[in-house]
Short mmCIF file of N, CA and C in Angstrom, two decimals:
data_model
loop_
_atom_site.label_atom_id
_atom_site.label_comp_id
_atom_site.label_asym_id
_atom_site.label_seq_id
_atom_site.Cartn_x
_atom_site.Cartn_y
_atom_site.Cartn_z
N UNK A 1 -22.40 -42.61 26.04
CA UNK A 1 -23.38 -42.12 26.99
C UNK A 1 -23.11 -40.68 27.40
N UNK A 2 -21.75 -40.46 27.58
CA UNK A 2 -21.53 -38.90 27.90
C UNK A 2 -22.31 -37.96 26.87
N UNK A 3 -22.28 -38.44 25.57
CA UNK A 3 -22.69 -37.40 24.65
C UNK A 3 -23.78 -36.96 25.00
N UNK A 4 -24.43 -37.43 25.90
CA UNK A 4 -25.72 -36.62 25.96
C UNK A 4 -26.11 -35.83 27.27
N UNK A 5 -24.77 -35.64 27.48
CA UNK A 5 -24.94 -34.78 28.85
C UNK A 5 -24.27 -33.27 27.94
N UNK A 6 -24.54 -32.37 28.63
CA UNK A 6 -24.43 -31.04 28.11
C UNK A 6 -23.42 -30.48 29.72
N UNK A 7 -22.22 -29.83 29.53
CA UNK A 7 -21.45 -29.46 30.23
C UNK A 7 -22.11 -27.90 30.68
N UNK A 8 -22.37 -28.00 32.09
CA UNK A 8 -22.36 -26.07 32.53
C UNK A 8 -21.48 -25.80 33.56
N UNK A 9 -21.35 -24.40 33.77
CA UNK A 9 -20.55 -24.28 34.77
C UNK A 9 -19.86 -23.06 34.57
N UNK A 10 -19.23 -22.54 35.33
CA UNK A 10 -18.45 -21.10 34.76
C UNK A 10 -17.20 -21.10 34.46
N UNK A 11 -16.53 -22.67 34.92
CA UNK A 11 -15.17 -22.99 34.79
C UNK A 11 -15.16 -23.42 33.26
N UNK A 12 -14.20 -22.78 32.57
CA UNK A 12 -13.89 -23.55 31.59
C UNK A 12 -12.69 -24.60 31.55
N UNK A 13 -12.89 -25.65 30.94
CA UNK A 13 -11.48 -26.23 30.44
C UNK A 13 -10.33 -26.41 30.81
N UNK A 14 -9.73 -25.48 29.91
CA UNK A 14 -8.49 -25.05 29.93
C UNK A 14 -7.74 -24.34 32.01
N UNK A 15 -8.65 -23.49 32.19
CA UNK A 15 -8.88 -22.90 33.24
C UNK A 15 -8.94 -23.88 34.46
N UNK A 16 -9.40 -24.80 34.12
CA UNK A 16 -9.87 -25.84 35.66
C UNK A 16 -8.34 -26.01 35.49
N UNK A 17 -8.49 -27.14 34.43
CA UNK A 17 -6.41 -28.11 34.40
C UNK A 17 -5.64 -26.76 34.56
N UNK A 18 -5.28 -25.79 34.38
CA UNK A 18 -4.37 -24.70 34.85
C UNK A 18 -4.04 -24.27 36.23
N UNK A 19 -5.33 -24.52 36.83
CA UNK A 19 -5.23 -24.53 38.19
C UNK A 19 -4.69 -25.77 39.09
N UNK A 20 -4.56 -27.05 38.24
CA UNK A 20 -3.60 -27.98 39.00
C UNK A 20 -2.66 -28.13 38.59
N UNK A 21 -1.82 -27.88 37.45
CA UNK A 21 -0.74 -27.69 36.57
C UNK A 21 0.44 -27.30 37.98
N UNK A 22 0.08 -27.23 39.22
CA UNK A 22 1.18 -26.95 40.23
C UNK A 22 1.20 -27.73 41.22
N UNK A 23 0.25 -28.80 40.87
CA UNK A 23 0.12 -30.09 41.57
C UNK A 23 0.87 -30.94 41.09
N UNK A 24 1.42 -30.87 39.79
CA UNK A 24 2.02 -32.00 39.20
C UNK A 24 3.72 -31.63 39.42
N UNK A 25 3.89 -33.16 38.89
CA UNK A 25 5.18 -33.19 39.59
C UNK A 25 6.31 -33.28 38.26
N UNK A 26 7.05 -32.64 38.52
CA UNK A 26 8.51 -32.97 37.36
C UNK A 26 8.64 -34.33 36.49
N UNK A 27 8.52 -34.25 35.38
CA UNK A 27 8.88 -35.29 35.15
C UNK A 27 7.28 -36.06 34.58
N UNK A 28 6.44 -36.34 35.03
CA UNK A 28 5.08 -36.55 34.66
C UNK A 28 4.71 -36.28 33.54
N UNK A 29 3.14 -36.64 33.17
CA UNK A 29 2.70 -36.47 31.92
C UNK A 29 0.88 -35.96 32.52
N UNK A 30 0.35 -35.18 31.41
CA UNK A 30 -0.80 -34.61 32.09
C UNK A 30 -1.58 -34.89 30.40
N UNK A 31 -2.37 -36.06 30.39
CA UNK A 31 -3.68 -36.42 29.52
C UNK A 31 -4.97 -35.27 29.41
N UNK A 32 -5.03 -34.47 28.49
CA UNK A 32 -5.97 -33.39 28.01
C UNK A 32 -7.03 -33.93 27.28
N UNK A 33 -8.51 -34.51 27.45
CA UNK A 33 -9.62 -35.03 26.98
C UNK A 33 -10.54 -34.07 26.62
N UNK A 34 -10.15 -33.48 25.28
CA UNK A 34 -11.09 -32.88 24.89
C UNK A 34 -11.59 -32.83 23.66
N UNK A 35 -12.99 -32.36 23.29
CA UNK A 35 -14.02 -31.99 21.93
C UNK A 35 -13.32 -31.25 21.26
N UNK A 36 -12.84 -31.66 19.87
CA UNK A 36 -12.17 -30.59 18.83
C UNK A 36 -12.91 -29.71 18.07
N UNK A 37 -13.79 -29.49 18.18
CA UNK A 37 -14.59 -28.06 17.98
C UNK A 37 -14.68 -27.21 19.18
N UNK A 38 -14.43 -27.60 20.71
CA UNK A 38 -14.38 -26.72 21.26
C UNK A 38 -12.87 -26.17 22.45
N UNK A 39 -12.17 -26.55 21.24
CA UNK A 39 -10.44 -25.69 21.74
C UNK A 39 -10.41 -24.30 21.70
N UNK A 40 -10.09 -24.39 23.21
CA UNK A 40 -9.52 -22.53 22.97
C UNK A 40 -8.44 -22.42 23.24
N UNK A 41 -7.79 -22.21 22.25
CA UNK A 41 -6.23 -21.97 21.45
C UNK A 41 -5.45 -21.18 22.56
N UNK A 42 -6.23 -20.11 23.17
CA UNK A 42 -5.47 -18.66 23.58
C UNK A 42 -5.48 -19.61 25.69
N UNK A 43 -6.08 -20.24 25.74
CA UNK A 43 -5.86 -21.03 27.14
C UNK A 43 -5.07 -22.25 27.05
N UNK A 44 -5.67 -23.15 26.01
CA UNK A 44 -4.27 -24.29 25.82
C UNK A 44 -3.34 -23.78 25.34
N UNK A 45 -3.12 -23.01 24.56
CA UNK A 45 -1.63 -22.32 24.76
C UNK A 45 -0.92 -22.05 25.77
N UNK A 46 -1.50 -21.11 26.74
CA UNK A 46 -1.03 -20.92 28.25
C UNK A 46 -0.72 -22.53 28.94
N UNK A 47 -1.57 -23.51 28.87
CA UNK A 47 -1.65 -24.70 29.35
C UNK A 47 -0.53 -25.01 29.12
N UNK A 48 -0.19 -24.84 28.01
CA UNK A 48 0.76 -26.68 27.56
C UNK A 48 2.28 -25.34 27.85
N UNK A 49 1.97 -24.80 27.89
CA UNK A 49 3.20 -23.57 27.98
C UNK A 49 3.73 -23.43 29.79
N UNK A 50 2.45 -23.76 30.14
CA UNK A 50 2.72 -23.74 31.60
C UNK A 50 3.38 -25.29 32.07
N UNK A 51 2.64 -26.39 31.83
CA UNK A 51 2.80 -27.83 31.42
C UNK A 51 4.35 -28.38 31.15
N UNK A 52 4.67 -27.03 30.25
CA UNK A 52 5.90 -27.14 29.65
C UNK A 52 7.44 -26.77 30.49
N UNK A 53 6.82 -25.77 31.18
CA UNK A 53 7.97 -25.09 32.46
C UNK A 53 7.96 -25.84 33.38
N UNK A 54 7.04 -26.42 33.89
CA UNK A 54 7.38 -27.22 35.08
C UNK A 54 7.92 -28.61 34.65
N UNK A 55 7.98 -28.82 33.46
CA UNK A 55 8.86 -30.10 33.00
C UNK A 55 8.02 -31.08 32.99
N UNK A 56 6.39 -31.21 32.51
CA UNK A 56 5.38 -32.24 32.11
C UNK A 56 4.83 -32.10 31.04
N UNK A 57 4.72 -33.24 30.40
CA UNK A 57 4.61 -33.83 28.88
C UNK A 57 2.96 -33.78 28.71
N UNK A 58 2.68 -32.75 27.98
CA UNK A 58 1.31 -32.63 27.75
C UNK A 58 0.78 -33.69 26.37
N UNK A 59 -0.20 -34.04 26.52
CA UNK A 59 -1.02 -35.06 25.78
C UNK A 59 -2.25 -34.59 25.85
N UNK A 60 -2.47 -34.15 24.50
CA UNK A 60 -3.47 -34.05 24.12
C UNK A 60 -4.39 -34.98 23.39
N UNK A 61 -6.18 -35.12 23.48
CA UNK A 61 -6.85 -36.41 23.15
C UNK A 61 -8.02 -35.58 22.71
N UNK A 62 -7.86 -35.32 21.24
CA UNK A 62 -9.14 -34.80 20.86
C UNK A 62 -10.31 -36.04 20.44
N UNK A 63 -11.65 -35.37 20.85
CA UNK A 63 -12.74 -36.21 20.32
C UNK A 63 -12.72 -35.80 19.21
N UNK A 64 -12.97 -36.32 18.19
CA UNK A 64 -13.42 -35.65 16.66
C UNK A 64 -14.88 -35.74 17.07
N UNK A 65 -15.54 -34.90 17.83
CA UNK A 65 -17.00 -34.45 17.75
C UNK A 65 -17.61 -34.11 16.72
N UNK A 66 -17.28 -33.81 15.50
CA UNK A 66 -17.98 -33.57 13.93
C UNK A 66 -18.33 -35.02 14.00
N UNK A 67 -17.31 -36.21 13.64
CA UNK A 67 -17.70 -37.24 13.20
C UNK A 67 -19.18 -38.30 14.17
N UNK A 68 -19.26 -37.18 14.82
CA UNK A 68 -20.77 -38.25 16.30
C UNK A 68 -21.92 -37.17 15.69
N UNK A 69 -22.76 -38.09 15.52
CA UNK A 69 -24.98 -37.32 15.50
C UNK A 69 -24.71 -36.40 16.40
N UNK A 70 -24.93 -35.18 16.00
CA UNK A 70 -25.59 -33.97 16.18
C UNK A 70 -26.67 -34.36 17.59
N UNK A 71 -26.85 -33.98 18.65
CA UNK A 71 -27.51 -33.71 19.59
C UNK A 71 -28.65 -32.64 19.73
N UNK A 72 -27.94 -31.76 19.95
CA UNK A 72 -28.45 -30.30 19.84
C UNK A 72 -28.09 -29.21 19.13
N UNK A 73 -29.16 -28.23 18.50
CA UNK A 73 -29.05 -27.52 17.30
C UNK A 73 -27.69 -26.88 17.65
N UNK A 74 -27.49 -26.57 18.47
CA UNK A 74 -26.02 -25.69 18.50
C UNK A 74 -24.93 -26.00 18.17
N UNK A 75 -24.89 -27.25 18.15
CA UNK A 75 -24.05 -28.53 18.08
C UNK A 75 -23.21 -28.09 16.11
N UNK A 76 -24.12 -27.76 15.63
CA UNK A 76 -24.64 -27.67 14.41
C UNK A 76 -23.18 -26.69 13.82
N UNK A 77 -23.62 -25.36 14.56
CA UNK A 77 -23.07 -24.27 14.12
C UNK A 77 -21.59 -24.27 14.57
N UNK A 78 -21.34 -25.05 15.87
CA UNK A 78 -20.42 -24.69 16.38
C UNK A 78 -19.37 -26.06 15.39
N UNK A 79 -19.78 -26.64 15.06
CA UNK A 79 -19.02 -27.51 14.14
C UNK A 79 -18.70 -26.88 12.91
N UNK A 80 -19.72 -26.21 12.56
CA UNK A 80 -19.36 -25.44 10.77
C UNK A 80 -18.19 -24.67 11.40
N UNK A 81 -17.98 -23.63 12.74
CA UNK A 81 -17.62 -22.90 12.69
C UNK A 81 -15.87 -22.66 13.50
N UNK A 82 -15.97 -24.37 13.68
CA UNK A 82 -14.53 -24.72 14.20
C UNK A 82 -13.24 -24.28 13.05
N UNK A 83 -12.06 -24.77 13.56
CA UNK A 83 -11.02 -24.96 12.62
C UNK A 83 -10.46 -26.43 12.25
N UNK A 84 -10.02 -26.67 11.02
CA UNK A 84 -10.48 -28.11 10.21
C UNK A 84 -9.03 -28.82 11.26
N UNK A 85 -9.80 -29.68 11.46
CA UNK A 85 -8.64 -30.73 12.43
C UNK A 85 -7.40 -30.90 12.02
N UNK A 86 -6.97 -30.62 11.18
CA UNK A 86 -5.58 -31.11 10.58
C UNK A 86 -4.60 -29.38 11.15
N UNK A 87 -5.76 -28.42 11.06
CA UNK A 87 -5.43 -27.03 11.57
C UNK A 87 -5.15 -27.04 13.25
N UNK A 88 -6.34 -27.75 13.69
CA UNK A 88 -6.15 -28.02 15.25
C UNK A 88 -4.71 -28.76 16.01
N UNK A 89 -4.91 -30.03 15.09
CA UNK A 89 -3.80 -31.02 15.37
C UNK A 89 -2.08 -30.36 15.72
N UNK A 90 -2.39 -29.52 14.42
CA UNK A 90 -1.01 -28.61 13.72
C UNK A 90 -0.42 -28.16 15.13
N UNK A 91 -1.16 -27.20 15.22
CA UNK A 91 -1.05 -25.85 16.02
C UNK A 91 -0.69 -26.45 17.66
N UNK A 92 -1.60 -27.42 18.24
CA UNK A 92 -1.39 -28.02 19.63
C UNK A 92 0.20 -28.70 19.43
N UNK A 93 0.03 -29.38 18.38
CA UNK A 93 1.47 -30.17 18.41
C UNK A 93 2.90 -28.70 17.93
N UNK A 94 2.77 -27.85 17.82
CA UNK A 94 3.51 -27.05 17.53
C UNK A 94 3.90 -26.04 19.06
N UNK A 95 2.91 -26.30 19.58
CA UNK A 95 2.79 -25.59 20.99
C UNK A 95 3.80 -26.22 22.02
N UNK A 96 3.74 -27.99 21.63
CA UNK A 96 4.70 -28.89 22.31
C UNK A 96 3.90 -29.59 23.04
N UNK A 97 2.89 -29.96 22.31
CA UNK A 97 1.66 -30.82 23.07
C UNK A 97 1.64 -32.57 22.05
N UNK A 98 2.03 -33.26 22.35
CA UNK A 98 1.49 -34.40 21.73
C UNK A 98 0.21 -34.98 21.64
N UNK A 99 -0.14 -34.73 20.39
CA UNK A 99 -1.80 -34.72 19.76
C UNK A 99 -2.35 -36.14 19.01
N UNK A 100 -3.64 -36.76 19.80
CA UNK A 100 -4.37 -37.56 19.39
C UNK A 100 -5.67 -37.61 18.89
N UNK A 101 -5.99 -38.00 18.16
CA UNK A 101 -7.54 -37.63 17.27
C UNK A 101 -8.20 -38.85 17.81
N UNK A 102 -9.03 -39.27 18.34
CA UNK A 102 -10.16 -40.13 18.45
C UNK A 102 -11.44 -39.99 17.52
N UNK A 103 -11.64 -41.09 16.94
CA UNK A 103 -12.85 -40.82 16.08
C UNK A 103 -13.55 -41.69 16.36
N UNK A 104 -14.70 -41.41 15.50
CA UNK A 104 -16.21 -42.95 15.55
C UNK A 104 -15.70 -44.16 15.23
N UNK A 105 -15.75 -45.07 15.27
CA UNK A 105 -14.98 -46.57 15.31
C UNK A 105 -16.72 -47.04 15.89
N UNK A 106 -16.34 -48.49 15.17
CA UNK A 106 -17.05 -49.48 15.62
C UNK A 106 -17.54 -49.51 17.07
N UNK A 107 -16.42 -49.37 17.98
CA UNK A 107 -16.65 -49.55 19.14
C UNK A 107 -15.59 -48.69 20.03
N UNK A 108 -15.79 -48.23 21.21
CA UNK A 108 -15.35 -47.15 21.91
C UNK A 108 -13.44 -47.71 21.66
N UNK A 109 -13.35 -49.04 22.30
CA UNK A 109 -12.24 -49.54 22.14
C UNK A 109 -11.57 -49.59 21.47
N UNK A 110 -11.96 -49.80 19.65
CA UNK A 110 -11.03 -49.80 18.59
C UNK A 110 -11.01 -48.07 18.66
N UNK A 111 -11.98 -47.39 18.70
CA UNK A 111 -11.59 -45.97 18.56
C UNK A 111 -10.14 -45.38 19.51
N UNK A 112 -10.43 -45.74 20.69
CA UNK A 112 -9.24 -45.24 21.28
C UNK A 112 -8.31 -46.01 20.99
N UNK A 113 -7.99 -47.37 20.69
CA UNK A 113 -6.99 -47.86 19.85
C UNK A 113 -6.25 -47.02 18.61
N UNK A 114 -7.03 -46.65 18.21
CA UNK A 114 -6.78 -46.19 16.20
C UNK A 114 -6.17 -44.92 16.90
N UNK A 115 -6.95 -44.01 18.22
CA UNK A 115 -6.66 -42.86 18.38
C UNK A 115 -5.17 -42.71 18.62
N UNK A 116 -4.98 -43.59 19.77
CA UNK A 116 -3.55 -43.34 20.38
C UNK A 116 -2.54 -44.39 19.55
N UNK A 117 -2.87 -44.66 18.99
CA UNK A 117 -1.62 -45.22 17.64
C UNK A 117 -0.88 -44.27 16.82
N UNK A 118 -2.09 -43.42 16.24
CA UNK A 118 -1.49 -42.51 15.40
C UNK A 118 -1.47 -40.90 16.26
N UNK A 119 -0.40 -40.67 16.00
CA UNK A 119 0.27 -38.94 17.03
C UNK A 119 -0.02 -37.85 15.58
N UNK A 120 -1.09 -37.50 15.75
CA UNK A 120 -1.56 -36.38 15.07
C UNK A 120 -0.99 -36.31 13.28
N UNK A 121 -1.81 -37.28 12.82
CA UNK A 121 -1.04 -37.42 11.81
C UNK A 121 -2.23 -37.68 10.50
N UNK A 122 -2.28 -36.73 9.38
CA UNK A 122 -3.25 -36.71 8.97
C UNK A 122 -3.38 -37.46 7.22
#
């Protein structure tokens, strides 16, 4: 059902969770839910880097948004024009982020099953 809501706002992402990244506490873990066509590398970097100093275990949870119907035409381009998931996966888990792929599955449940079983592994 979310898919068909369209996100606005001036906050991005990365930017909102950065701003509570000093709420959290030592020791913790901080769950990152996001569309893998729309990572920005140069803020989750800062994230999981920041994430990382205060001593919390970043987890990352990509949607594989390629693999869901197209919505809207933009939808389109911005998928051709991502980087190929195995590139995404790489790079977050290299940052010191533990990386999960969620894909289309039968049903929401086996998807996040299949997702968080396998740790970025292609």
């Amino acid at each position: 059902r979310l898919a068909f809501l369209k996100a606005e706002g001036d906050s991005g992402f990365a930017s909102v969770v950065h701003d509570m990244v000093r709420e959290l506490q030592r020791g913790s873990t901080a769950v990152m839910i996001q569309g893998a066509t729309t990572v920005d590398f140069d803020h989750t970097a800062r994230l999981i880097s920041s994430l990382i100093d205060r001593h919390v275990l970043p987890v990352v949870v990509l949607i594989d948004d390629r693999a869901f119907i197209k919505i809207w035409r933009e939808q389109e381009d911005r998928h051709i024009e991502a980087r190929p998931m195995e590139e995404i996966t790489n790079e977050l888990s290299l940052l010191g982020a533990r990386v999960h792929v969620v894909r289309r599955a039968r049903s929401m449940e086996q998807a996040l099953l299949q997702g968080l079983e396998t740790e970025g592994v292609f």
